[in-house]
mmCIF file of C-alpha atoms in Angstrom:
data_model
loop_
_atom_site.group_PDB
_atom_site.id
_atom_site.type_symbol
_atom_site.label_atom_id
_atom_site.label_comp_id
_atom_site.label_asym_id
_atom_site.label_seq_id
_atom_site.Cartn_x
_atom_site.Cartn_y
_atom_site.Cartn_z
ATOM 1 C CA UNK A 15 325.255 218.863 47.492
ATOM 2 C CA UNK A 16 321.662 218.798 48.712
ATOM 3 C CA UNK A 17 319.554 215.772 47.769
ATOM 4 C CA UNK A 18 315.789 215.590 47.535
ATOM 5 C CA UNK A 19 313.310 212.720 47.233
ATOM 6 C CA UNK A 20 311.858 212.879 43.725
ATOM 7 C CA UNK A 21 309.789 209.710 43.750
ATOM 8 C CA UNK A 22 309.647 206.075 44.782
ATOM 9 C CA UNK A 23 310.549 202.873 42.952
ATOM 10 C CA UNK A 24 308.343 199.763 42.674
ATOM 11 C CA UNK A 25 309.638 198.439 46.026
ATOM 12 C CA UNK A 26 308.724 201.655 47.824
ATOM 13 C CA UNK A 27 312.350 202.804 48.136
ATOM 14 C CA UNK A 28 312.880 206.586 47.812
ATOM 15 C CA UNK A 29 314.608 207.949 44.711
ATOM 16 C CA UNK A 30 317.030 210.834 45.289
ATOM 17 C CA UNK A 31 318.286 213.563 42.962
ATOM 18 C CA UNK A 32 320.582 216.546 43.525
ATOM 19 C CA UNK A 33 318.666 219.804 44.053
ATOM 20 C CA UNK A 34 319.856 222.633 41.820
ATOM 21 C CA UNK A 35 316.578 224.474 41.369
ATOM 22 C CA UNK A 36 312.991 224.303 42.588
ATOM 23 C CA UNK A 37 311.042 221.099 43.033
ATOM 24 C CA UNK A 38 307.517 221.232 41.666
ATOM 25 C CA UNK A 39 305.052 218.389 41.350
ATOM 26 C CA UNK A 40 307.721 215.700 41.747
ATOM 27 C CA UNK A 41 309.889 217.130 38.904
ATOM 28 C CA UNK A 42 313.164 218.999 39.319
ATOM 29 C CA UNK A 43 313.333 222.370 37.504
ATOM 30 C CA UNK A 44 316.003 224.971 37.081
ATOM 31 C CA UNK A 45 315.325 228.609 38.041
ATOM 32 C CA UNK A 46 314.306 229.543 34.489
ATOM 33 C CA UNK A 47 311.659 226.782 34.430
ATOM 34 C CA UNK A 48 309.977 227.666 37.718
ATOM 35 C CA UNK A 49 307.640 230.223 36.149
ATOM 36 C CA UNK A 50 306.758 228.051 33.206
ATOM 37 C CA UNK A 51 306.371 224.997 35.431
ATOM 38 C CA UNK A 52 303.537 226.593 37.427
ATOM 39 C CA UNK A 53 301.407 226.566 34.278
ATOM 40 C CA UNK A 54 302.222 222.979 33.306
ATOM 41 C CA UNK A 55 302.588 221.415 36.755
ATOM 42 C CA UNK A 56 300.199 218.589 35.902
ATOM 43 C CA UNK A 57 302.306 217.436 32.964
ATOM 44 C CA UNK A 58 305.519 217.629 35.006
ATOM 45 C CA UNK A 59 304.118 215.883 38.090
ATOM 46 C CA UNK A 60 304.749 212.341 36.787
ATOM 47 C CA UNK A 61 308.396 212.876 35.866
ATOM 48 C CA UNK A 62 310.733 210.751 38.003
ATOM 49 C CA UNK A 63 313.526 208.297 37.513
ATOM 50 C CA UNK A 64 312.506 204.616 37.789
ATOM 51 C CA UNK A 65 314.931 202.013 39.074
ATOM 52 C CA UNK A 66 314.552 198.251 38.701
ATOM 53 C CA UNK A 67 313.228 196.427 41.789
ATOM 54 C CA UNK A 68 315.650 194.974 44.318
ATOM 55 C CA UNK A 69 316.630 191.356 43.757
ATOM 56 C CA UNK A 70 314.913 188.923 46.142
ATOM 57 C CA UNK A 71 318.099 188.224 48.138
ATOM 58 C CA UNK A 72 318.418 191.939 49.076
ATOM 59 C CA UNK A 73 314.954 192.361 50.604
ATOM 60 C CA UNK A 74 316.341 191.582 54.085
ATOM 61 C CA UNK A 75 318.643 194.621 54.048
ATOM 62 C CA UNK A 76 318.057 197.532 56.407
ATOM 63 C CA UNK A 77 320.475 199.619 54.332
ATOM 64 C CA UNK A 78 322.885 198.710 51.547
ATOM 65 C CA UNK A 79 325.133 195.970 52.967
ATOM 66 C CA UNK A 80 323.394 195.917 56.392
ATOM 67 C CA UNK A 81 321.303 192.789 56.944
ATOM 68 C CA UNK A 82 318.275 192.679 59.233
ATOM 69 C CA UNK A 83 318.207 189.806 61.769
ATOM 70 C CA UNK A 84 317.098 186.592 60.104
ATOM 71 C CA UNK A 85 316.986 182.838 60.713
ATOM 72 C CA UNK A 86 318.536 179.980 58.811
ATOM 73 C CA UNK A 87 318.857 176.198 59.027
ATOM 74 C CA UNK A 88 322.311 175.301 60.361
ATOM 75 C CA UNK A 89 323.947 172.056 61.542
ATOM 76 C CA UNK A 90 325.090 171.661 65.170
ATOM 77 C CA UNK A 91 327.859 169.017 65.431
ATOM 78 C CA UNK A 92 327.660 166.737 68.473
ATOM 79 C CA UNK A 93 330.889 165.347 69.939
ATOM 80 C CA UNK A 94 331.448 162.697 72.596
ATOM 81 C CA UNK A 95 332.391 164.394 75.865
ATOM 82 C CA UNK A 96 334.842 161.635 76.809
ATOM 83 C CA UNK A 97 336.909 162.335 73.708
ATOM 84 C CA UNK A 98 335.385 159.503 71.715
ATOM 85 C CA UNK A 99 332.353 158.841 69.503
ATOM 86 C CA UNK A 100 332.975 155.078 69.547
ATOM 87 C CA UNK A 101 331.268 152.480 71.732
ATOM 88 C CA UNK A 102 333.363 149.417 72.589
ATOM 89 C CA UNK A 103 333.548 146.591 75.105
ATOM 90 C CA UNK A 104 334.803 149.102 77.694
ATOM 91 C CA UNK A 105 332.881 152.217 76.585
ATOM 92 C CA UNK A 106 329.145 151.526 76.946
ATOM 93 C CA UNK A 107 327.892 155.094 77.560
ATOM 94 C CA UNK A 108 328.706 158.359 75.775
ATOM 95 C CA UNK A 109 327.213 161.833 76.152
ATOM 96 C CA UNK A 110 327.197 163.621 72.792
ATOM 97 C CA UNK A 111 327.247 167.380 73.231
ATOM 98 C CA UNK A 112 326.916 170.485 71.077
ATOM 99 C CA UNK A 113 327.907 173.936 72.361
ATOM 100 C CA UNK A 114 325.989 176.940 71.059
ATOM 101 C CA UNK A 115 327.519 180.227 69.907
ATOM 102 C CA UNK A 116 324.250 181.864 68.789
ATOM 103 C CA UNK A 117 320.567 181.420 69.722
ATOM 104 C CA UNK A 118 319.524 178.046 68.339
ATOM 105 C CA UNK A 119 316.538 175.682 68.179
ATOM 106 C CA UNK A 120 317.341 172.077 67.251
ATOM 107 C CA UNK A 121 314.806 170.425 64.944
ATOM 108 C CA UNK A 122 316.168 167.380 63.097
ATOM 109 C CA UNK A 123 318.507 164.781 64.568
ATOM 110 C CA UNK A 124 320.813 162.872 62.236
ATOM 111 C CA UNK A 125 322.424 159.824 63.874
ATOM 112 C CA UNK A 126 324.709 157.768 61.631
ATOM 113 C CA UNK A 127 325.949 154.444 63.056
ATOM 114 C CA UNK A 128 328.805 152.307 61.713
ATOM 115 C CA UNK A 129 329.192 148.804 63.196
ATOM 116 C CA UNK A 130 332.458 146.866 63.078
ATOM 117 C CA UNK A 131 332.382 143.258 64.206
ATOM 118 C CA UNK A 132 329.752 140.570 64.642
ATOM 119 C CA UNK A 133 328.930 141.248 68.300
ATOM 120 C CA UNK A 134 327.470 144.678 67.473
ATOM 121 C CA UNK A 135 324.795 143.317 65.133
ATOM 122 C CA UNK A 136 322.010 143.301 67.736
ATOM 123 C CA UNK A 137 323.359 146.072 69.957
ATOM 124 C CA UNK A 138 321.359 149.316 69.708
ATOM 125 C CA UNK A 139 322.224 152.870 70.787
ATOM 126 C CA UNK A 140 319.493 154.461 72.896
ATOM 127 C CA UNK A 141 319.371 157.571 75.039
ATOM 128 C CA UNK A 142 317.691 160.791 76.118
ATOM 129 C CA UNK A 143 317.757 164.350 74.722
ATOM 130 C CA UNK A 144 318.472 167.401 76.875
ATOM 131 C CA UNK A 145 318.649 171.133 76.147
ATOM 132 C CA UNK A 146 320.518 172.546 79.110
ATOM 133 C CA UNK A 147 319.030 170.663 82.061
ATOM 134 C CA UNK A 148 315.598 170.266 80.431
ATOM 135 C CA UNK A 149 314.565 166.816 79.214
ATOM 136 C CA UNK A 150 313.171 167.073 75.662
ATOM 137 C CA UNK A 151 310.805 164.102 75.857
ATOM 138 C CA UNK A 152 307.220 163.510 76.926
ATOM 139 C CA UNK A 153 308.342 160.912 79.482
ATOM 140 C CA UNK A 154 311.479 159.550 81.120
ATOM 141 C CA UNK A 155 313.008 156.643 79.280
ATOM 142 C CA UNK A 156 315.417 155.652 76.556
ATOM 143 C CA UNK A 157 314.691 156.489 72.920
ATOM 144 C CA UNK A 158 316.212 154.504 70.070
ATOM 145 C CA UNK A 159 318.486 157.189 68.612
ATOM 146 C CA UNK A 160 319.230 155.088 65.540
ATOM 147 C CA UNK A 161 315.541 155.085 64.581
ATOM 148 C CA UNK A 162 314.846 158.741 65.427
ATOM 149 C CA UNK A 163 317.996 160.000 63.693
ATOM 150 C CA UNK A 164 318.059 157.664 60.703
ATOM 151 C CA UNK A 165 318.920 159.441 57.457
ATOM 152 C CA UNK A 166 315.919 157.740 55.809
ATOM 153 C CA UNK A 167 313.485 158.575 58.660
ATOM 154 C CA UNK A 168 310.344 160.461 57.604
ATOM 155 C CA UNK A 169 308.353 162.835 59.823
ATOM 156 C CA UNK A 170 310.899 162.896 62.661
ATOM 157 C CA UNK A 171 311.410 166.657 62.806
ATOM 158 C CA UNK A 172 311.432 167.898 66.398
ATOM 159 C CA UNK A 173 310.842 171.294 67.980
ATOM 160 C CA UNK A 174 313.262 171.370 70.897
ATOM 161 C CA UNK A 175 313.384 174.236 73.382
ATOM 162 C CA UNK A 176 315.218 177.308 72.035
ATOM 163 C CA UNK A 177 318.624 177.735 73.638
ATOM 164 C CA UNK A 178 320.908 180.724 74.136
ATOM 165 C CA UNK A 179 324.691 180.804 73.626
ATOM 166 C CA UNK A 180 326.511 178.816 76.304
ATOM 167 C CA UNK A 181 323.719 176.242 76.706
ATOM 168 C CA UNK A 182 324.575 172.641 75.808
ATOM 169 C CA UNK A 183 322.422 170.356 73.690
ATOM 170 C CA UNK A 184 323.122 166.792 74.827
ATOM 171 C CA UNK A 185 322.324 163.214 73.897
ATOM 172 C CA UNK A 186 322.986 160.878 76.822
ATOM 173 C CA UNK A 187 323.457 157.538 75.056
ATOM 174 C CA UNK A 188 324.221 153.952 75.980
ATOM 175 C CA UNK A 189 324.299 150.582 74.280
ATOM 176 C CA UNK A 190 321.453 148.137 74.970
ATOM 177 C CA UNK A 191 320.427 144.672 73.803
ATOM 178 C CA UNK A 192 323.806 143.012 74.235
ATOM 179 C CA UNK A 193 327.496 143.694 74.756
ATOM 180 C CA UNK A 194 330.341 144.382 72.375
ATOM 181 C CA UNK A 195 333.212 141.943 72.633
ATOM 182 C CA UNK A 196 336.877 141.970 71.685
ATOM 183 C CA UNK A 197 337.737 144.780 69.287
ATOM 184 C CA UNK A 198 334.183 145.195 67.937
ATOM 185 C CA UNK A 199 332.964 148.804 67.915
ATOM 186 C CA UNK A 200 330.014 151.045 67.080
ATOM 187 C CA UNK A 201 331.026 154.443 65.695
ATOM 188 C CA UNK A 202 328.453 157.249 65.917
ATOM 189 C CA UNK A 203 328.483 160.482 63.910
ATOM 190 C CA UNK A 204 325.618 162.726 64.973
ATOM 191 C CA UNK A 205 324.426 166.305 64.576
ATOM 192 C CA UNK A 206 321.270 168.399 64.707
ATOM 193 C CA UNK A 207 319.836 170.630 62.019
ATOM 194 C CA UNK A 208 318.067 173.633 63.471
ATOM 195 C CA UNK A 209 317.150 177.303 63.302
ATOM 196 C CA UNK A 210 319.798 179.860 64.201
ATOM 197 C CA UNK A 211 319.342 183.655 64.433
ATOM 198 C CA UNK A 212 322.016 185.487 62.425
#
């Protein structure tokens, strides 16, 4: 069956209709109406079928069910490369690492610290941020990750370098300001929120 564009909806999408006669002035006519339609083409010109506009969540579609590339805010979990996220008397440095599967730009660090034991009270976790081999700071030096990544921190959104799949985002961290003793520990759960292309 042959289809023809007979008009456009409010979103600018074409409206189709099967062709079984002649098309005149935007209206579909059967063979017996062609002659009469020439004399009243002005009246028939505005005839077309209106469809409701697309819902907002479908405006990113190239075709029905096919999404155009877009970005979204996704978390990137960071895990300790030595198999642990816990500082102790014997573990004083941990590199937290996130591996990318899609293009990603980290923007907000969340760094949640849980202390167990009295010796960890004044011990802080500080470090440096890397995307691949690129330092993501204005100067060399340790940053207090607990302050930057605090859940209650305001205005600490970053704009780290965009990274492609296979690039690692790393936090090279160590404890400063004292030493943990006995079985005292500092557990760190950390992740980035950032833009991903999907």
